[in-house]
Coordinates of C-alpha atoms in Angstrom, one line a residue:
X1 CA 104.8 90.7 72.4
X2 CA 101.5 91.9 71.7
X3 CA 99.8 93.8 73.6
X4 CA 97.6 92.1 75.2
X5 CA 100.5 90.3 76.7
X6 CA 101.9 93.4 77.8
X7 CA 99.5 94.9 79.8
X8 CA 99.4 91.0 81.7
X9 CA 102.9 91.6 82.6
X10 CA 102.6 94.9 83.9
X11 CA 99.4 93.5 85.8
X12 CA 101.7 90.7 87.5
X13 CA 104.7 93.1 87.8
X14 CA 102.8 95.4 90.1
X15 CA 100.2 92.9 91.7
X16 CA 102.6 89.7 92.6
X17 CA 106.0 90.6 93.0
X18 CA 106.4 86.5 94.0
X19 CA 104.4 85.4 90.7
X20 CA 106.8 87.9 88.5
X21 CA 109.6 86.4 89.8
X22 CA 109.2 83.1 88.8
X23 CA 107.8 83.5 85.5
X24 CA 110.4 85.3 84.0
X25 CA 111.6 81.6 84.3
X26 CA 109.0 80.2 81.2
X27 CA 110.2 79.7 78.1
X28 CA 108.4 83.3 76.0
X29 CA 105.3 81.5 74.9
X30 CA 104.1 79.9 78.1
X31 CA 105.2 83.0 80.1
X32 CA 102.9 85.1 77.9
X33 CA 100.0 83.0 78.4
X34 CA 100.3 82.1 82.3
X35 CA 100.7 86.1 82.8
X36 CA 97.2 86.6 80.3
X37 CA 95.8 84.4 82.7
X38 CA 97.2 85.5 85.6
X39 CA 95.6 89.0 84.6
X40 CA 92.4 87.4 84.2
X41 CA 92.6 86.0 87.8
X42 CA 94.0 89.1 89.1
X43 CA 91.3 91.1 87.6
X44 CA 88.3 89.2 89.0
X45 CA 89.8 89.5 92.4
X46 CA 89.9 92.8 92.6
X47 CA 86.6 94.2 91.5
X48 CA 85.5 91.5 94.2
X49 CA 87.3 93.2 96.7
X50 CA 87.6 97.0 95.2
X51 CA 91.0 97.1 95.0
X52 CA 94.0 97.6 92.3
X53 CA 96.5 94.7 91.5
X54 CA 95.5 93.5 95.6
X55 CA 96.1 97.0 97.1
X56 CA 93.9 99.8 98.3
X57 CA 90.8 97.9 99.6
X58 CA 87.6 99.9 99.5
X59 CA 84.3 99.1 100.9
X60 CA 81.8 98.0 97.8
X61 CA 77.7 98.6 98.4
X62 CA 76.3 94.9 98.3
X63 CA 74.8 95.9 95.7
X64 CA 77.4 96.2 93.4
X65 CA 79.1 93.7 94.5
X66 CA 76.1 91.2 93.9
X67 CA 76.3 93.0 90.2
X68 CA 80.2 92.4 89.9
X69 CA 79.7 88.8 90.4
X70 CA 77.3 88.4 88.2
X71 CA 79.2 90.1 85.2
X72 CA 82.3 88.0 86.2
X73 CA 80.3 84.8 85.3
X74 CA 78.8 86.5 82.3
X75 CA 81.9 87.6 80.7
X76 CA 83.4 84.8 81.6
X77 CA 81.3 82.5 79.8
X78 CA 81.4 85.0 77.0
X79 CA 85.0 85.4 76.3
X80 CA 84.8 81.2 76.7
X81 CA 82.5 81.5 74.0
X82 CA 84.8 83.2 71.6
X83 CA 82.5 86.8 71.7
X84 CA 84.4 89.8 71.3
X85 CA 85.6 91.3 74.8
X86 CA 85.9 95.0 75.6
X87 CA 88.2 94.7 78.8
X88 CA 91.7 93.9 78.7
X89 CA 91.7 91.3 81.0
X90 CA 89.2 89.0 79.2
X91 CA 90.5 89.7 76.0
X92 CA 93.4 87.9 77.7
X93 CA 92.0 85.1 79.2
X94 CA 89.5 84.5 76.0
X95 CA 93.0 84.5 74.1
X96 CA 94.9 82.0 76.3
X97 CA 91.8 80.1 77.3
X98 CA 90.9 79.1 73.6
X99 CA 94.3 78.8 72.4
X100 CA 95.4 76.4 75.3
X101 CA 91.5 74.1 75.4
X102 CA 91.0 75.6 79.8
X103 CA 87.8 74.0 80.5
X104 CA 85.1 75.9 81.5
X105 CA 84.1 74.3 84.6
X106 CA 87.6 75.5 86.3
X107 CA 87.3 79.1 85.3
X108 CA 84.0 78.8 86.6
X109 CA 84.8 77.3 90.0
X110 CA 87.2 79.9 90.3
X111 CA 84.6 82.4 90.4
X112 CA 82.9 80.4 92.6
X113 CA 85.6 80.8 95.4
X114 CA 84.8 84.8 94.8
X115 CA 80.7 84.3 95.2
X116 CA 81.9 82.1 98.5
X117 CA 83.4 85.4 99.9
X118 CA 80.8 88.0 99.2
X119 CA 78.5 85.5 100.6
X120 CA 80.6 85.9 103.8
X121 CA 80.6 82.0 104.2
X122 CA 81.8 80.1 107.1
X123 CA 83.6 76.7 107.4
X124 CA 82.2 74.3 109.6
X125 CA 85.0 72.2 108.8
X126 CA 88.9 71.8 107.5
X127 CA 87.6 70.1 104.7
X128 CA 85.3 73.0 103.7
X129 CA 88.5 75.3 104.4
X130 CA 90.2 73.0 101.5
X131 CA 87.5 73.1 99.4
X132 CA 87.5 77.2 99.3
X133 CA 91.2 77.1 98.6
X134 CA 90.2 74.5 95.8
X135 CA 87.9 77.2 94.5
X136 CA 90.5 80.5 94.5
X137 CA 93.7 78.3 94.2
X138 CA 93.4 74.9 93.4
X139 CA 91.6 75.7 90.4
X140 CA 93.7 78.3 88.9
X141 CA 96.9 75.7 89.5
X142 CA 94.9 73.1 87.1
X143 CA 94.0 76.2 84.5
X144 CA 98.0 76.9 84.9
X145 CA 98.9 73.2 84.2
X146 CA 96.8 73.1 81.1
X147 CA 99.3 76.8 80.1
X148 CA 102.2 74.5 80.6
X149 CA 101.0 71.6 78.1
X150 CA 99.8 69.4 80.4
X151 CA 96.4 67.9 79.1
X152 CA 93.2 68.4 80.1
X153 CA 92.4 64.4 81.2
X154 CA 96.0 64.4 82.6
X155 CA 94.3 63.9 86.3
X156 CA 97.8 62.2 88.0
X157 CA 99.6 65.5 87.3
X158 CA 96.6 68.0 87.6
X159 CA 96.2 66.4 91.0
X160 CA 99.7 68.1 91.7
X161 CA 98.9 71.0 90.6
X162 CA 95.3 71.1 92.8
X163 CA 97.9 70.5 95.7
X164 CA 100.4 73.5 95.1
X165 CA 97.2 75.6 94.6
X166 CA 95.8 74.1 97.8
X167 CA 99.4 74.7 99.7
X168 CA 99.8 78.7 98.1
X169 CA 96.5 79.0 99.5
X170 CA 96.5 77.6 102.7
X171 CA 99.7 79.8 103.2
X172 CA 98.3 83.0 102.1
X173 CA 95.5 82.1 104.6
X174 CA 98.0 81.9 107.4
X175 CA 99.6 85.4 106.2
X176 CA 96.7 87.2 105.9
X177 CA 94.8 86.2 108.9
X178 CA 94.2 88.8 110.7
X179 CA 94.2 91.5 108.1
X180 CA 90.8 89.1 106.4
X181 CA 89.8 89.5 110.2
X182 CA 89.7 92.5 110.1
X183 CA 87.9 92.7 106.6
X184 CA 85.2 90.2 108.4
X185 CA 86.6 87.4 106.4
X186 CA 87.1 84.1 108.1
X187 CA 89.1 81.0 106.4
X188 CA 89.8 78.9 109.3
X189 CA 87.7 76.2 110.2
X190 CA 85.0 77.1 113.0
X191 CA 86.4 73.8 115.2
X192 CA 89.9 75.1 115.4
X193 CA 88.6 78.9 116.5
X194 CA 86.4 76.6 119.0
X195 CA 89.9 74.4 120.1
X196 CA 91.5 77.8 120.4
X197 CA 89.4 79.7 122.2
X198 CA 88.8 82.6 120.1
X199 CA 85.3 84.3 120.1
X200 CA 83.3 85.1 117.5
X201 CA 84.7 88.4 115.9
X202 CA 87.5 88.5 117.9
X203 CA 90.4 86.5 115.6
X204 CA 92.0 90.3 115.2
X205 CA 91.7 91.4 118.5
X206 CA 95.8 91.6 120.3
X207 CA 94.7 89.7 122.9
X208 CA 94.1 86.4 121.0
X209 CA 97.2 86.9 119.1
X210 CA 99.6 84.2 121.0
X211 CA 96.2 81.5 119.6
X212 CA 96.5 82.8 116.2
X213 CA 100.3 82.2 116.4
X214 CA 99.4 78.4 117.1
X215 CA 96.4 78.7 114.2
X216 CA 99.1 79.6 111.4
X217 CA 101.7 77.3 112.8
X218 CA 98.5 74.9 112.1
X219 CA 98.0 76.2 108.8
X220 CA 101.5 76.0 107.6
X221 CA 101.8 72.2 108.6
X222 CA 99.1 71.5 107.1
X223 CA 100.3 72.9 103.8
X224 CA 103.4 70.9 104.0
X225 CA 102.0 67.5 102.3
X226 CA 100.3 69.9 99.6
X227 CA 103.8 71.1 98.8
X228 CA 105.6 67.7 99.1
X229 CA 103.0 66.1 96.8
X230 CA 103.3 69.0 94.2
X231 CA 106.8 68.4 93.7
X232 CA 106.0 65.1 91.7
X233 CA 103.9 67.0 89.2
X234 CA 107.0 68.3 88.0
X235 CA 108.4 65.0 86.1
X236 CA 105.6 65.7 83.5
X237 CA 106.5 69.5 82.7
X238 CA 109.0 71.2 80.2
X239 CA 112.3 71.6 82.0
X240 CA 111.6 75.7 82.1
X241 CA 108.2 75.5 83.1
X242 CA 109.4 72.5 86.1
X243 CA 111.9 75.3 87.1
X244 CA 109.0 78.3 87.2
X245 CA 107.1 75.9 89.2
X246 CA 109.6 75.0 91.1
X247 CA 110.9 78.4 91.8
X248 CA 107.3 79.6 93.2
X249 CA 106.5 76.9 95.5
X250 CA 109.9 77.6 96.9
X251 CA 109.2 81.8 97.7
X252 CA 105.5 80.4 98.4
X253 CA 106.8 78.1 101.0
X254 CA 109.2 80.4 102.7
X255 CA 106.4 83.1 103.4
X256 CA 105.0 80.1 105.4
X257 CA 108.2 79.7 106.8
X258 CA 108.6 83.3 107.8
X259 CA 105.2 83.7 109.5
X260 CA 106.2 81.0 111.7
X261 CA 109.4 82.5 112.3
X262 CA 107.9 86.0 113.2
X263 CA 106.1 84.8 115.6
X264 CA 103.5 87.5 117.5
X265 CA 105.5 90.1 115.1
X266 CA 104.2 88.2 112.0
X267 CA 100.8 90.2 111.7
X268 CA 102.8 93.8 112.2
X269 CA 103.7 93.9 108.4
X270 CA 103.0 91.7 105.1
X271 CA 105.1 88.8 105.6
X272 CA 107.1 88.5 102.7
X273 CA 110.8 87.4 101.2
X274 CA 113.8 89.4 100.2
X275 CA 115.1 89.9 96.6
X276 CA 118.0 87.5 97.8
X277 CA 115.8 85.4 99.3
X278 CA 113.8 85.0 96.3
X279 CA 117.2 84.4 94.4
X280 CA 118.0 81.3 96.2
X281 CA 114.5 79.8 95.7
X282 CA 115.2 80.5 92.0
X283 CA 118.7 79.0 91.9
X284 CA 117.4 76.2 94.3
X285 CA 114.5 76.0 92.2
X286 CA 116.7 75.5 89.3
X287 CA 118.3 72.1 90.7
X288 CA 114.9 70.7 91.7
X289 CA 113.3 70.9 88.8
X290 CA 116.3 69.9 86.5
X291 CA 116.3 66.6 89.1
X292 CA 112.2 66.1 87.9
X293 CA 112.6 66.3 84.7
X294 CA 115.5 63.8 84.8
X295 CA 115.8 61.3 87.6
X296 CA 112.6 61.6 88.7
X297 CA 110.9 61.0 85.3
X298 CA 112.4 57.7 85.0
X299 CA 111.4 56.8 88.4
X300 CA 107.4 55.3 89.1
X301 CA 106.2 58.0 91.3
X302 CA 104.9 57.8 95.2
X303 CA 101.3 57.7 95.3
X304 CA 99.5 60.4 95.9
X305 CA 98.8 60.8 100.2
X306 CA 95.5 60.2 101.1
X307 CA 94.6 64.1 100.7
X308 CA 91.7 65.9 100.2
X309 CA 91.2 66.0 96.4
X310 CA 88.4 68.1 94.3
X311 CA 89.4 65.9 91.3

């Protein structure tokens, strides 16, 4: 392993316990290179948000945040460029970006979704909700696809891969709601806060909470086709990188699952899922995937619902 691909790991081992999990499941080259990115994606993340591997949030002067930004698109383009790269987690994106042919428009778009939250923007709409999660999500789930072998004008099964993004994020949405509250971040459409009756600046407040019960009972609906459309995508993968997949929409779709469950109670704590828990998804996982690569890929699949779609 070199070391590059080491620190990744250790990125993803401390910042996405959920992530770690299911890419153990790669064959040893792809896992290397979906954890290089990862790091990448993990990295530009948090000096949006000053925080370490998503933990520790401190308040950043506009200022440098308006800074930040702007070297994340300049390094960006210049490790995409093939210039040498000081920081770790370029050198690893550079390294798994050239190697693997990751357009630059994604990466880009990614950092896009980041500019859309220190802008503090609003959505008038669900479909401008979708859009964001194209941006933070969506995009990185195409940039993942490409990892896995799956080629760059492959838009049938990079559609997929948009949807699990779009469903991951429309769930971590539903998780985090009132913490981003609380942070002054907003993701849910301004029409459903209108439908629900919650004022301005008041999504965090206890009293709202039984609306903001119904919101992420909304939320996690509506990721449901996301995740029933992904499942398709994996006919066209390696059997071990199907499985990975697999394995992470499952834990992804059981923290939905769990908020819901929770209730009131789901905003007390980070809603998460158990070692066990994330063992069964695995095992489960397992099954689904070896059923994609095998049935499935013999089979002409469903079209794709009529669902939003950035590509």
């Amino acid at each position: 392993m070199t070391d590059l691909a080491a620190v990744s790991r250790e990125s993803i081992q401390k910042g996405s316990q959920s992530f770690a999990a299911a890419a153990a499941l790669f064959d040893p080259v792809t896992r290397a290179d979906a954890e290089m990115l990862y790091a990448w994606c993990r990295h530009c993340d948090d000096v949006i948000d000053g925080q370490t591997l998503g933990h520790d949030r401190v308040v950043l002067d506009p200022e440098q945040v308006r800074q930040t930004l702007e070297a994340l698109y300049a390094q960006t383009r210049s490790a995409l460029a093939g210039k040498p790269q000081a920081e770790p987690a370029f050198a690893a994106f550079q390294a798994v970006a050239l190697r693997r042919n990751i357009p630059e428009a994604w990466a880009i778009e990614m950092i896009d979704g980041f500019a859309m939250d220190v802008a503090g923007a609003r959505y008038a709409s669900y479909d401008q909700t979708l859009k964001y999660c194209w941006h933070v999500a969506g995009a990185v789930g195409v940039m993942m696809a490409v990892v896995m072998g799956v080629p760059s004008g492959d838009l049938t099964t990079l559609r997929r891969a948009q949807d699990l993004g779009l469903a991951f994020q429309l769930t971590n949405i539903a998780r985090d709601i009132v913490e981003d509250a609380r942070n002054d971040r907003v993701y849910l459409p301004d029409p459903w806060l209108t439908e629900a009756r919650i004022p301005p600046g008041k999504l965090a407040e206890p009293e709202y909470r039984p609306a903001v019960v119904a919101l992420a009972r909304r939320l996690v609906a509506a990721a449901e086709p996301y995740y029933a459309s992904a499942r398709w995508g994996l006919r066209a993968l390696p059997f071990r990188s199907a499985w990975a997949v697999a394995a992470a929409l499952g834990v992804y779709r059981q923290i939905g699952l769990a908020v819901v469950a929770r209730g009131a109670r789901a905003w007390d704590s980070r809603t998460s899922t158990s070692t066990a828990m994330k063992a069964w998804r695995a095992i489960q996982g397992g099954f689904i995937a070896l059923r994609g690569v095998t049935l499935d890929r013999w089979k002409t699949p469903p079209e794709r619902p009529a669902l939003w779609s950035r590509l």
